[in-house]
Amino acid sequence: MGEKQDLKSLPRKELIKWFEQHNFTGFRAKQVFNWLFKNGVDHFAEMTNLPAGLRDKIAEKAFIYRLSCQESSKATDGTIKYLWLLSDHELIESVYLPGEQGRNTVCISSQVGCMLNCRFCATGSGGLVRNLTSGEIVDQVLKMQAEISQEGFGEPRISNVVLMGMGEPLANLEHVLAAVEIINDRAGLNIGMRKITISTSGLVPGIRTLAERDLQLVLAISLNAPNNQLRSYLMPINQKYPLEELLAASRYYIKKTGRRITFEYVLIKDVNESVQLARATASLLQGILCNVNLIPLNSVNDFKLKKPDRKRINRFKEILEEQGIETTIRQERGSKIEAACGQLRRLKQ
Ligand code: SF4
C-alpha cells in the first residue's frame, strides 16, 4: 500500500483533517466516515453518493483496510470465534458472545502476540510480533457486525466491546484510543463509552495516562494474586510494576475519573484459589472503589494449569462478598472452540 493512508484508522476529526489537507472537502470526509463505520462498506465503489471521479482521486492517496476471515467456529452456546488474516499474513483472534436482551459482546485483540508472558495465557507464550493499527482493531468489530447481521449491516447489533483478546492494550495505547474513539462515535458504530472495556495486565504508566484522559470507559485490571511473590510468578510484569504501584495508580484513576475499577482474577487450581488468598485479596482491595470478576481458568491444552472445581470457585466469591466486595463469576463460554485468547492462533503456528 506504500505511503497510502488507511482511512479506517482515522477518527472522524482526523479523517476530516486528512481530507482537507488533500484538497477534498470535510463534507466528503463525513460521507466516507458514514460509509465505513455506519454501513460497514469496504470498497470506494460502494460509496454511491460520491462522484466516481472523486472516489478515484481518493483511492490514489488512500486505501480501506480489510481483515479477511481465515476461519470461524461456532459453539453450541452461540459464541463464535474468528481467526483473522492480516495483510502481512499474521493471524489474530476475536470472539463474539451473544447475550440476553441485546447485550452482544465482542472481545477483540490489540496486538499480534504479547510480550508479557503471563503463565496461564496462550498468547503470551509466543512473544510479541507487533502492535495492531487502529484500523486493524476497529475492523474486528466491523467484520463481526457484518457477519452477525441478518441483513446488510443491521440487527442484531454489537453492544459491548472488550479489549481482552490477544495483546496488552495499554502497550499500544495510541492506536487503541483512536480505535475506541471510532467505535464510540455516534456517526459510526455508536457503542457507548461505558460499554467499552480496556483490560490491562497492570501497566502503571498506561493506567495513569488513561486517568488523565478521563474517559468514561471500563478499566479492568488483571490482578490474579494478592501478594507480589505469587503475582510475579503468574505475571512477570509484576516485577516491574508491583502491587503497591499498581494499587496507587488504581486509586489515582478512580480519583481522576470517579469510575470504579474491575479487578479480574483468573482462578487456577491449587495456585491462587485458597481461602487464605481470598481473604488476602479482600483486605488488599478494602477501601478501593471496585468490583471483582472471577474467571475460572480456560485451560490451555499443553499447560499444566487447571481450573478449580465449582465449590472452590463459589467459596472464593463468598469470602470476597462477606468483606463487602461486589463479585461476579464469569460465565464460561466457548471453551470447546478454544475461545481463550491466543489458543486458536497457537494451533495454527
Ligand atoms: S494474559 Fe494478556 S497480558 Fe498476559 S500474556 Fe496474555 S495477552 Fe499478554
XYZ file of N, CA and C in Angstrom, residues 194 207-219 249-261 289:
84
model
N -19.298 3.654 28.047
C -19.443 2.778 29.216
C -19.606 1.319 28.830
N -2.100 3.195 32.864
C -3.270 3.446 33.730
C -3.316 4.933 34.083
N -2.136 5.500 34.365
C -2.086 6.932 34.710
C -2.443 7.808 33.501
N -1.979 7.396 32.308
C -2.346 8.153 31.099
C -3.859 8.096 30.875
N -4.418 6.906 31.043
C -5.873 6.771 30.872
C -6.622 7.643 31.871
N -6.108 7.696 33.105
C -6.738 8.526 34.140
C -6.782 9.984 33.681
N -5.673 10.448 33.091
C -5.608 11.835 32.610
C -6.630 12.090 31.498
N -6.836 11.072 30.657
C -7.791 11.253 29.550
C -9.232 11.339 30.045
N -9.472 10.791 31.239
C -10.787 10.892 31.879
C -11.918 10.412 30.967
N -11.765 9.223 30.402
C -12.811 8.662 29.548
C -13.780 7.869 30.424
N -14.983 7.706 29.946
C -15.989 7.003 30.756
C -16.008 5.497 30.469
N -14.895 4.978 29.969
C -14.884 3.544 29.657
C -14.646 2.710 30.918
N -14.729 1.400 30.773
C -14.499 0.500 31.905
C -13.036 0.067 31.882
N -12.362 0.269 33.014
C -10.984 -0.217 33.119
C -10.990 -1.504 33.937
N -1.724 3.536 41.379
C -2.225 4.005 40.075
C -3.739 3.803 39.987
N -4.225 2.701 40.554
C -5.678 2.429 40.535
C -6.423 3.509 41.314
N -5.892 3.845 42.478
C -6.540 4.892 43.293
C -6.539 6.230 42.548
N -5.427 6.514 41.871
C -5.315 7.755 41.095
C -6.373 7.767 39.980
N -6.524 6.627 39.316
C -7.506 6.507 38.223
C -8.920 6.786 38.746
N -9.224 6.193 39.902
C -10.571 6.351 40.479
C -10.813 7.812 40.869
N -9.774 8.428 41.455
C -9.906 9.824 41.873
C -10.140 10.741 40.663
N -9.389 10.486 39.590
C -9.475 11.339 38.400
C -10.787 11.171 37.649
N -11.255 9.916 37.554
C -12.400 9.639 36.671
C -13.708 9.466 37.434
N -13.613 9.185 38.737
C -14.826 8.886 39.506
C -15.420 7.539 39.145
N -14.669 6.731 38.373
C -15.195 5.437 37.914
C -14.584 4.311 38.737
N -15.377 3.283 38.970
C -14.812 2.146 39.682
C -14.019 1.257 38.718
N -13.149 0.468 39.296
C -12.301 -0.428 38.501
C -12.787 -1.862 38.690
N -12.705 1.679 45.282
C -13.977 1.609 44.567
C -13.839 0.596 43.423
